[in-house]
XYZ file of C-alpha atoms in Angstrom:
722
model
C 254.557 203.508 161.959
C 253.705 200.153 160.664
C 250.410 200.301 162.552
C 249.505 203.653 161.166
C 250.086 202.587 157.592
C 248.059 199.442 158.086
C 245.231 201.502 159.697
C 245.192 203.895 156.670
C 244.902 200.960 154.249
C 241.784 199.757 155.994
C 238.325 200.732 154.715
C 235.960 202.472 157.113
C 233.926 199.323 157.364
C 236.973 197.253 158.192
C 237.945 199.742 160.889
C 234.567 199.569 162.479
C 234.511 195.756 162.451
C 237.955 195.628 164.057
C 236.909 198.233 166.658
C 233.881 196.101 167.492
C 235.909 192.910 167.886
C 238.593 194.774 170.022
C 235.809 196.344 172.085
C 234.262 193.076 172.782
C 237.487 191.382 173.644
C 238.444 194.246 175.915
C 235.083 193.978 177.733
C 235.417 190.266 178.269
C 238.990 190.745 179.468
C 238.407 193.655 181.913
C 234.765 193.017 182.984
C 232.684 195.562 184.734
C 235.311 198.345 184.853
C 234.974 198.622 181.112
C 231.600 200.251 181.708
C 233.353 203.389 182.771
C 234.301 204.160 179.093
C 230.536 204.231 178.133
C 230.767 208.121 178.315
C 232.922 207.951 175.127
C 230.161 205.903 173.375
C 227.585 208.386 174.531
C 229.699 211.321 173.149
C 229.845 209.479 169.840
C 225.997 208.928 169.969
C 225.277 212.537 170.573
C 227.715 213.651 167.775
C 225.747 211.301 165.342
C 222.463 212.707 166.381
C 223.696 216.336 166.127
C 223.222 216.780 162.343
C 220.241 214.550 161.669
C 217.223 216.957 162.122
C 218.841 219.853 160.412
C 219.694 217.488 157.466
C 216.070 216.165 157.305
C 214.858 219.735 157.289
C 216.907 221.099 154.328
C 217.011 217.787 152.281
C 213.244 217.424 152.270
C 212.655 221.133 151.440
C 215.304 221.194 148.820
C 214.153 217.917 147.267
C 210.557 218.950 146.915
C 211.365 222.543 146.020
C 213.142 221.553 142.882
C 209.922 220.308 141.225
C 207.869 222.598 138.967
C 204.128 222.667 139.174
C 203.473 220.746 136.042
C 205.849 218.012 136.855
C 204.589 217.845 140.441
C 200.969 217.360 139.211
C 202.027 214.481 136.921
C 204.284 212.753 139.440
C 203.212 213.800 142.876
C 199.923 212.001 143.411
C 201.124 208.721 141.932
C 204.341 208.831 143.781
C 202.679 209.488 147.147
C 200.166 206.631 146.455
C 202.924 204.183 145.649
C 205.127 205.274 148.581
C 202.264 205.117 151.130
C 201.216 201.596 149.966
C 204.785 200.368 150.233
C 205.198 201.939 153.575
C 202.045 200.304 154.865
C 203.169 196.941 153.372
C 206.483 197.194 155.331
C 204.968 198.400 158.545
C 202.408 195.534 158.355
C 205.311 193.183 157.945
C 206.934 194.561 161.144
C 203.723 193.759 163.048
C 204.283 190.110 162.131
C 207.870 190.045 163.629
C 206.682 189.287 167.260
C 205.436 185.871 165.925
C 209.142 184.945 165.633
C 210.081 185.877 169.157
C 210.393 182.772 171.314
C 207.524 181.873 173.592
C 209.630 182.078 176.783
C 208.083 182.142 180.261
C 208.981 185.565 181.778
C 207.832 187.305 184.990
C 209.501 189.825 187.235
C 209.023 191.883 190.347
C 206.574 194.700 190.535
C 207.512 197.651 188.233
C 206.374 201.195 188.574
C 205.654 201.080 184.748
C 202.610 198.913 185.623
C 201.068 201.921 187.268
C 202.576 204.702 185.414
C 200.268 206.880 183.355
C 200.603 205.876 179.648
C 201.878 208.578 177.300
C 198.899 210.458 175.828
C 198.853 210.708 172.133
C 199.242 214.401 171.744
C 198.494 214.963 168.073
C 199.060 218.667 168.109
C 202.469 218.472 169.774
C 203.665 215.634 167.663
C 202.550 216.665 164.227
C 201.640 220.320 164.413
C 204.884 222.415 164.803
C 203.620 225.577 166.438
C 207.250 226.542 166.952
C 209.606 224.679 164.655
C 212.573 225.761 166.676
C 211.107 224.066 169.772
C 210.342 220.960 167.738
C 213.992 220.834 166.628
C 215.324 221.405 170.051
C 213.018 218.687 171.441
C 213.728 216.269 168.606
C 210.056 215.942 167.777
C 210.618 214.312 164.359
C 207.054 214.158 163.035
C 206.551 217.857 163.517
C 209.874 218.677 161.892
C 208.916 216.430 158.899
C 205.479 217.948 158.450
C 207.058 221.390 158.497
C 209.640 220.344 155.859
C 206.994 218.764 153.659
C 204.892 221.907 153.762
C 207.787 224.164 153.062
C 208.949 221.965 150.153
C 205.542 221.995 148.502
C 205.159 225.706 148.932
C 208.558 226.308 147.459
C 207.471 224.590 144.209
C 205.568 227.700 143.007
C 208.013 230.302 144.463
C 209.749 232.512 141.894
C 213.569 233.211 142.048
C 214.018 230.104 144.291
C 217.328 229.170 142.775
C 219.470 230.955 145.423
C 217.462 229.354 148.190
C 217.766 225.918 146.628
C 221.525 226.555 146.372
C 221.586 227.453 150.007
C 219.801 224.225 150.943
C 222.388 222.322 148.841
C 225.148 224.062 150.596
C 223.791 223.410 154.143
C 223.093 219.760 153.185
C 226.585 219.352 151.859
C 227.987 221.059 155.003
C 225.896 218.769 157.331
C 227.193 215.712 155.364
C 230.732 216.865 155.780
C 230.122 217.241 159.546
C 228.745 213.683 159.546
C 231.813 212.472 157.748
C 234.056 214.120 160.345
C 232.049 212.436 163.066
C 232.408 209.183 161.137
C 236.142 209.367 161.574
C 235.607 208.775 165.272
C 233.454 205.713 164.631
C 236.232 203.212 165.598
C 236.600 204.932 169.007
C 232.798 205.266 169.607
C 232.119 201.653 168.552
C 235.094 200.443 170.705
C 233.632 202.198 173.723
C 230.108 200.920 173.153
C 231.026 197.332 172.564
C 233.569 197.326 175.395
C 231.144 198.742 177.873
C 228.287 196.462 176.805
C 230.543 193.261 176.739
C 231.871 194.115 180.186
C 228.514 194.757 181.708
C 225.740 192.936 179.830
C 224.627 189.703 181.383
C 224.922 186.522 179.285
C 221.185 186.192 179.069
C 220.929 189.651 177.601
C 223.363 188.799 174.832
C 221.286 185.658 174.254
C 218.272 187.636 173.767
C 219.917 190.122 171.424
C 220.648 187.258 168.981
C 216.918 186.779 168.826
C 216.668 190.254 167.347
C 219.429 189.751 164.964
C 218.154 186.431 163.563
C 214.548 187.822 163.201
C 215.897 190.982 161.551
C 218.023 189.030 158.918
C 215.063 186.806 157.999
C 212.756 189.778 157.727
C 215.326 191.578 155.523
C 215.565 188.618 153.349
C 211.799 188.435 152.868
C 211.594 192.042 151.978
C 214.580 191.860 149.582
C 213.617 188.569 147.965
C 209.842 188.620 148.172
C 208.035 191.904 148.749
C 210.088 194.300 146.573
C 210.815 192.173 143.516
C 207.408 190.450 143.619
C 205.496 193.754 143.714
C 207.553 195.124 140.717
C 207.228 191.878 138.668
C 203.560 191.318 139.261
C 202.458 194.892 138.767
C 204.811 196.255 135.946
C 206.376 194.870 132.682
C 209.655 194.214 134.527
C 210.543 190.764 135.428
C 211.876 189.410 138.738
C 215.209 188.364 137.201
C 215.741 191.768 135.502
C 215.420 193.633 138.784
C 217.710 191.295 140.718
C 220.387 191.413 138.109
C 220.344 195.093 137.333
C 220.020 196.153 140.966
C 222.592 193.714 142.224
C 225.657 195.924 141.703
C 224.089 198.994 143.366
C 222.964 196.865 146.343
C 226.413 195.351 146.840
C 228.043 198.812 146.477
C 225.734 200.306 149.024
C 226.314 197.410 151.429
C 230.132 197.785 151.002
C 230.276 201.434 151.458
C 227.566 201.813 154.068
C 225.660 204.467 152.298
C 223.011 204.847 149.571
C 224.229 208.360 148.607
C 227.129 206.909 146.569
C 224.858 204.818 144.502
C 222.225 207.518 143.529
C 223.774 208.107 140.115
C 223.817 204.375 139.420
C 220.196 204.147 140.557
C 219.257 206.758 137.946
C 221.329 205.354 135.131
C 220.053 201.712 135.656
C 216.493 202.768 136.029
C 216.511 204.589 132.735
C 218.281 201.774 131.065
C 215.601 199.342 132.145
C 212.848 201.621 131.036
C 214.475 201.948 127.721
C 214.789 198.231 127.368
C 210.875 198.015 127.704
C 210.422 201.050 125.416
C 209.026 202.974 128.354
C 211.421 205.849 128.062
C 209.919 209.232 127.510
C 210.137 212.617 128.869
C 207.628 211.876 131.688
C 209.483 208.642 132.851
C 212.888 210.378 132.505
C 211.776 213.303 134.625
C 210.280 210.938 137.146
C 213.621 209.132 137.574
C 215.501 212.388 137.668
C 213.208 213.815 140.369
C 212.203 210.807 142.316
C 215.646 209.153 143.079
C 217.200 212.041 144.879
C 213.852 213.026 146.459
C 213.152 209.558 147.547
C 216.562 209.388 149.269
C 215.099 211.834 151.793
C 212.092 209.551 152.655
C 212.025 206.514 154.670
C 213.165 203.409 152.763
C 212.281 199.732 153.389
C 215.648 199.294 155.245
C 214.982 202.280 157.510
C 211.506 201.042 158.338
C 212.763 197.568 159.098
C 214.899 199.022 161.914
C 211.803 200.164 163.664
C 211.234 196.431 164.496
C 213.716 197.059 167.301
C 210.862 198.620 169.249
C 208.747 195.496 169.045
C 211.715 193.579 170.095
C 212.614 195.814 172.956
C 209.009 195.693 174.319
C 209.194 191.859 174.188
C 212.667 191.868 175.762
C 211.569 193.685 178.803
C 208.469 191.611 179.127
C 205.873 194.336 178.132
C 205.064 193.600 174.495
C 202.990 196.244 172.618
C 199.286 195.636 172.786
C 197.197 195.520 169.736
C 195.704 198.890 170.545
C 199.215 200.429 170.290
C 199.902 199.030 166.756
C 198.093 201.859 164.976
C 200.211 204.511 166.696
C 203.283 202.434 166.015
C 202.612 202.318 162.280
C 201.880 206.070 162.118
C 204.652 207.248 164.416
C 207.148 204.725 163.032
C 206.705 205.862 159.440
C 207.101 209.475 160.403
C 210.002 209.161 162.798
C 211.849 207.194 160.140
C 212.340 210.340 158.154
C 215.319 210.956 160.413
C 217.884 208.474 161.245
C 217.423 205.651 163.611
C 219.767 207.439 166.152
C 216.876 209.847 166.611
C 213.901 207.629 165.827
C 214.711 204.726 168.226
C 215.231 206.921 171.420
C 212.042 208.846 170.597
C 210.000 205.682 170.385
C 211.544 204.022 173.360
C 210.565 207.043 175.335
C 207.036 207.245 173.742
C 206.218 203.691 174.690
C 207.799 203.872 178.208
C 210.616 201.393 177.323
C 214.046 201.649 179.085
C 216.181 204.252 177.365
C 219.333 202.049 177.735
C 217.930 199.651 175.242
C 219.256 202.052 172.713
C 222.721 200.708 173.519
C 221.582 197.253 172.505
C 220.224 198.636 169.351
C 223.604 200.248 168.559
C 225.388 196.911 169.106
C 222.858 195.146 166.897
C 223.139 197.925 164.225
C 226.758 197.013 163.502
C 225.206 193.959 161.795
C 221.833 195.249 160.691
C 222.952 198.733 159.224
C 224.589 196.882 156.272
C 221.425 194.955 155.578
C 219.344 198.258 155.828
C 221.641 199.985 153.417
C 221.303 197.229 150.762
C 217.508 197.279 151.279
C 217.523 201.035 150.892
C 219.170 200.757 147.529
C 216.810 198.041 146.219
C 213.994 200.199 147.642
C 215.094 203.073 145.437
C 214.991 200.976 142.331
C 211.548 199.590 143.002
C 209.819 202.816 144.020
C 211.268 204.611 141.042
C 210.114 202.091 138.540
C 206.756 201.683 140.112
C 206.126 205.377 139.951
C 207.504 205.643 136.434
C 205.171 202.809 135.375
C 202.299 204.514 137.149
C 202.965 207.848 135.297
C 202.447 206.225 131.873
C 199.631 204.059 133.258
C 201.491 200.799 133.087
C 201.099 200.045 136.667
C 198.533 197.387 137.641
C 197.415 198.482 141.073
C 195.302 195.353 141.840
C 198.231 193.149 140.933
C 200.445 195.217 143.275
C 198.042 194.596 146.209
C 197.973 190.874 145.427
C 201.780 190.693 145.609
C 201.698 192.393 148.954
C 199.076 189.968 150.219
C 201.124 187.002 149.068
C 204.225 188.531 150.811
C 202.417 188.960 154.063
C 200.980 185.363 153.924
C 204.559 184.058 153.371
C 205.956 186.289 156.117
C 203.284 185.038 158.592
C 204.260 181.453 157.927
C 207.918 182.073 158.054
C 207.773 184.133 161.241
C 205.662 181.555 162.993
C 208.081 178.763 161.984
C 210.968 180.889 163.148
C 209.376 181.410 166.494
C 209.030 177.684 167.055
C 212.591 177.187 165.854
C 214.132 179.802 168.073
C 212.252 178.620 171.046
C 213.819 175.206 170.828
C 217.254 176.201 169.423
C 218.290 179.003 171.790
C 218.896 177.671 175.354
C 216.518 179.320 177.923
C 215.417 178.407 181.295
C 212.913 180.370 183.481
C 214.518 181.107 186.959
C 211.930 183.344 188.427
C 210.702 180.857 190.968
C 214.210 180.183 192.345
C 215.142 183.882 192.289
C 212.106 184.780 194.470
C 212.038 181.852 196.853
C 215.717 182.170 197.622
C 215.632 185.787 198.756
C 217.128 186.440 202.118
C 216.845 189.288 204.694
C 218.487 192.530 203.652
C 220.066 193.120 207.121
C 220.846 190.845 210.034
C 217.618 189.485 211.447
C 216.607 190.060 214.996
C 216.929 187.196 217.566
C 214.026 184.770 217.282
C 212.068 183.254 220.179
C 210.256 180.073 219.530
C 206.656 180.279 220.096
C 204.757 177.085 220.631
C 201.240 178.278 221.424
C 199.212 181.397 221.889
C 199.540 182.759 225.368
C 197.428 185.783 226.472
C 198.686 188.383 228.862
C 197.446 188.327 232.469
C 194.565 190.597 233.347
C 197.022 192.870 235.126
C 199.324 193.036 232.088
C 196.497 193.799 229.813
C 195.765 196.978 231.887
C 199.353 198.210 231.408
C 200.799 200.022 228.325
C 201.546 197.454 225.845
C 204.980 198.928 224.881
C 206.090 198.548 228.610
C 205.003 194.903 228.631
C 206.840 194.271 225.364
C 210.098 195.770 226.619
C 209.942 194.024 229.916
C 209.333 190.696 228.239
C 212.180 191.335 225.910
C 210.381 190.185 222.768
C 207.481 191.377 220.427
C 204.800 188.854 219.381
C 204.249 189.144 215.632
C 201.420 187.501 213.837
C 201.680 186.643 210.152
C 199.481 184.766 207.708
C 199.408 182.542 204.677
C 199.285 184.043 201.185
C 201.152 187.093 202.266
C 203.770 187.395 199.539
C 205.971 189.398 199.393
C 205.404 190.793 202.953
C 205.807 187.637 204.991
C 206.676 184.139 203.675
C 209.157 181.350 204.167
C 212.102 181.128 201.762
C 213.936 177.939 200.653
C 215.911 178.083 203.822
C 212.849 177.907 205.823
C 213.426 181.484 207.138
C 210.564 183.863 207.529
C 211.365 186.823 205.364
C 209.532 189.642 203.430
C 208.836 193.367 203.333
C 207.051 193.394 206.632
C 209.354 191.011 208.313
C 212.333 193.258 207.406
C 210.587 196.171 209.092
C 209.890 194.043 212.239
C 213.359 192.965 212.367
C 214.531 196.617 212.248
C 212.047 197.634 214.935
C 213.203 194.780 217.204
C 216.921 195.651 216.659
C 216.168 199.388 217.504
C 214.538 198.295 220.746
C 216.945 195.473 221.654
C 214.002 193.000 221.492
C 213.645 189.334 220.269
C 210.882 188.450 217.805
C 208.325 185.768 218.321
C 206.863 184.967 214.835
C 203.365 183.467 215.196
C 201.681 181.839 212.288
C 197.914 182.194 212.135
C 195.723 180.400 209.551
C 192.877 182.990 209.569
C 192.990 186.832 209.672
C 189.608 186.850 211.469
C 189.875 187.050 215.277
C 192.962 189.403 215.162
C 191.201 192.069 217.229
C 190.671 189.619 220.216
C 194.263 188.153 220.085
C 195.687 191.806 220.029
C 193.485 192.832 222.940
C 194.330 190.003 225.159
C 197.994 190.287 224.362
C 198.466 186.883 222.543
C 199.946 189.005 219.713
C 201.294 192.545 219.809
C 201.267 193.371 216.154
C 199.876 191.870 212.905
C 201.643 192.098 209.562
C 201.403 190.825 206.027
C 200.435 193.726 203.792
C 197.387 194.530 205.866
C 194.970 196.845 204.039
C 193.466 199.724 206.003
C 189.712 199.747 205.692
C 186.863 201.511 207.658
C 185.244 198.356 208.950
C 188.475 196.881 210.248
C 189.290 200.265 212.009
C 186.247 199.811 214.178
C 187.784 196.836 215.943
C 191.656 197.492 215.727
C 194.093 200.325 215.509
C 196.140 200.843 212.343
C 199.542 202.388 212.197
C 200.217 205.054 209.655
C 200.504 203.825 206.223
C 204.068 202.743 205.114
C 203.164 201.583 201.677
C 200.102 200.861 199.548
C 198.501 198.349 197.260
C 197.740 199.235 193.754
C 194.588 197.653 192.420
C 195.059 195.539 189.340
C 194.232 192.262 187.738
C 195.970 188.887 187.936
C 195.000 186.887 184.834
C 196.321 184.364 182.205
C 199.011 185.617 179.899
C 196.646 185.015 176.974
C 194.104 187.551 178.241
C 196.356 190.538 178.744
C 195.281 192.350 175.557
C 191.567 191.747 176.365
C 191.778 193.385 179.769
C 194.152 196.318 178.922
C 191.393 198.966 178.994
C 188.529 199.621 181.453
C 185.919 200.379 178.896
C 186.663 197.145 177.040
C 186.355 195.201 180.231
C 182.983 196.852 181.119
C 181.645 195.861 177.608
C 182.561 192.103 178.108
C 179.407 189.895 178.395
C 179.287 187.353 181.276
C 182.272 188.952 182.952
C 183.352 187.049 186.046
C 185.927 188.798 188.365
C 187.414 187.156 191.378
C 188.134 189.236 194.580
C 189.166 188.479 198.136
C 186.132 188.224 200.443
C 186.165 191.793 201.700
C 182.943 193.684 201.817
C 184.678 197.153 201.264
C 186.490 196.069 198.240
C 183.674 194.047 196.844
C 181.584 197.145 196.908
C 184.381 199.266 195.138
C 184.698 196.643 192.473
C 181.021 196.470 191.956
C 180.785 200.121 191.444
C 183.347 200.062 188.696
C 182.103 196.999 187.008
C 178.297 196.940 187.655
C 177.682 194.124 185.059
C 180.372 191.776 186.329
C 179.675 188.779 188.450
C 181.929 188.780 191.542
C 183.327 185.583 192.857
C 184.942 185.451 196.234
C 188.484 183.994 196.009
C 190.063 183.486 199.490
C 193.164 181.665 198.197
C 195.078 183.130 195.243
C 197.105 179.953 194.928
C 194.037 177.997 194.063
C 193.149 180.562 191.437
C 196.549 180.275 189.920
C 196.418 176.555 189.998
C 193.190 176.712 187.867
C 190.716 175.903 190.583
C 188.485 178.796 189.507
C 187.979 178.205 185.815
C 184.892 180.372 185.733
C 186.871 183.458 186.985
C 188.205 185.702 184.077
C 190.543 187.701 186.214
C 191.287 188.268 189.876
C 191.278 191.704 191.290
C 194.452 191.933 193.447
C 197.313 194.056 194.482
C 199.791 194.517 191.672
C 202.679 194.662 194.143
C 201.667 191.340 195.619
C 200.403 189.891 192.376
C 203.756 190.437 190.734
C 205.391 188.135 193.279
C 202.777 185.422 192.762
C 203.263 185.749 188.933
C 206.877 184.978 189.401
C 205.997 181.689 190.994
C 203.321 181.088 188.298
C 204.767 182.691 185.138
C 201.798 181.630 182.916
C 199.953 184.410 184.732
C 200.507 188.220 184.418
C 199.576 191.291 186.365
C 198.405 194.508 184.846
C 196.573 197.730 185.696
C 193.823 198.373 183.047
C 193.842 201.844 181.597
C 191.307 203.995 183.536
C 191.551 201.823 186.791
C 193.044 204.057 189.553
C 192.593 202.623 193.054
C 195.350 202.679 195.782
C 194.874 201.127 199.120
C 196.910 202.102 202.214
C 198.876 199.370 204.052
C 199.732 199.474 207.672
C 200.444 197.428 210.763
C 197.413 196.199 212.950
C 197.871 197.137 216.623
C 195.760 196.757 219.743
C 192.858 199.279 219.989
C 192.964 201.760 222.683
C 196.770 201.951 223.396
C 197.427 205.377 222.021
C 200.995 205.555 223.247
C 201.908 202.321 221.466
C 200.349 203.432 218.223
C 202.070 206.827 218.403
C 205.486 205.132 218.954
C 205.023 202.943 215.902
C 203.966 205.943 213.770
C 206.898 207.974 214.913
C 209.267 204.926 214.137
C 207.711 204.617 210.708
C 208.262 208.280 210.071
C 211.878 208.024 211.053
C 212.530 205.049 208.902
C 210.911 206.933 205.928
C 213.149 209.906 206.513
C 216.389 208.100 206.880
C 215.829 206.213 203.761
C 215.417 202.670 205.269
C 211.717 202.221 204.040
C 212.516 203.131 200.477
C 215.435 200.701 200.388
C 213.252 197.920 201.788
C 210.552 198.741 199.214
C 213.199 198.507 196.405
C 214.442 195.179 197.705
C 211.209 193.310 198.357
C 208.750 194.960 196.008
C 210.921 196.102 193.038
C 213.453 193.258 193.257
C 216.448 195.546 193.207
C 218.995 193.379 195.141
C 222.583 194.682 194.822
C 223.902 191.739 196.867
C 222.370 189.184 194.356
C 224.251 190.778 191.394
C 227.393 188.927 190.813
C 230.315 190.762 189.252
C 230.529 190.137 185.582
C 232.936 187.318 184.605
C 236.192 188.545 183.200
C 239.569 187.255 182.229
C 241.426 189.669 184.368
C 239.390 188.646 187.523
C 238.323 185.067 187.012
C 241.329 183.663 185.096
C 244.375 185.839 186.004
C 243.054 186.430 189.537
C 243.702 190.171 189.492
C 241.097 191.899 191.614
C 240.339 195.178 190.120
């Protein structure tokens, strides 16, 4: 009873904060089992998203439809011009946020996103709603917004529209009530989200989230204390102090209540009072305030646009920052998707830029802090936009001064974000562990018995005439050749064990045949054909590419994986080499490639103006021994492993480059039975799921054994294993 009364006395904001704290505590206490209640958080998220697009639809149509043609002609053009300029200023501010992200060394295993086809910018689907119901069902926000804008403009000159406007008001009010019902479940939803995140998120993930929060807060301060008041004070008769004093109450009220809706009457009243103070009150400015404040509420505010900065953070967080060529689409799509709530915009943009969808959970955690700043910014944005447009209507807005204020703001933001980046790099503890992670990898399964091999020993003439498989089984061991620079297919780990993708397959093959393994290290790949023919080795591994010229001298097994052609290059050159057309246009381009005639010819065909430099040792390239080489053509699967050891380098597949090279085992030529057996074995291992698991482990870095259970009080302190 006491708890119920106490709960009822709490404000919605207090309930959410308490739920957040309790959820975090529960996640820390229970650990990973707390992740099971994530479904409750997902239910809450879906309920939040349920009313967003219908509300956008009716609110924009109704807001614009209330205007008459005369008022629209006086206000519309100026309002659109002011709003677009302010949107552009805020979106440009967002593009400066990555300057504040710490310059941490990051690298990871190969990711399929490297070779995934980028999402094509389908203008018609995104912006032209051929079927508005389909756009609503698929949450295509830009199309819904365009339809709503066109309907609202068309409604201006429609006769007898009062009943329709009443209908939009009723629907809007109903949707707001549904949203208020859903808001009652906020404590449960927030508890589930925070408990699940606190129980499953790694410590380093929480550390990176604080980067987003710090940068967001600093950016919000710059927008609230520099951009908005500076534009108004420089371009209109209103002073900086007047705006901050008269807007203060509305901003604080919006922050406390968590919504701008409750302060709309206050915005109208205070805007008219300030206009009257400067003798700017007239029928035109009064109508501007009456129309623009409620209408602007349906359009993206500075606070809403700032939330889109999470997309830039998310791209940095996962190690794939947006390239410069993607900034234009980010500005356009960001402004349009911001018409809806962030609960729709963020998932849409995450999907558009091929970023992990589960990043939305991080956004929701951060939004418990950022939402209040966004609401306060939205209230201040309402004041500024209304007063700017009102000034423009009576020709008291100095457009050139407005642009100067924006330029000053961007200059200040550039300096502040650059300084923030340097500060966060040194203040937030971070240590790159990619080298240790890769070099400490162990075999997935129990390794086959090893036989020490001191020197090459050819088979006798009689043995060379017999089927190789029979000789191997009688000997009880298989002789396996591997080579240097064969990451991640065959290499020595920190325990001096020979491990890797191909070694894992050989161990499985040996165990299936009850054989031991003789690992034979060869310095050069040349001469394999002779060693295979005389029986010094039985099979050659190491990510061996299948090429026509090699196939003249040796036999290849069926392909069990492939190399995807890409570029290994310095981190600083990623943006320059993102597109094939840009690469082809580079003067004095110098590309490195392994000395293989087949692939040298393939590269020359695609880059006819490039100078090709043979690079036989990738380690020397990564150590800077080939300063004249701009980028090294290499396997992205293998290159990703090397980039983990040398994190100043990156691996990418330029847009437009599509080359896949099959990989197989090299076997003695002429022994059809041996080759057929290996091919049959590969097929069996593909079908029973072993090959895909090995690929995930060694190429994608998915190592379930390496993941330690999340620290929790219940397990690590109390000792209760659950």
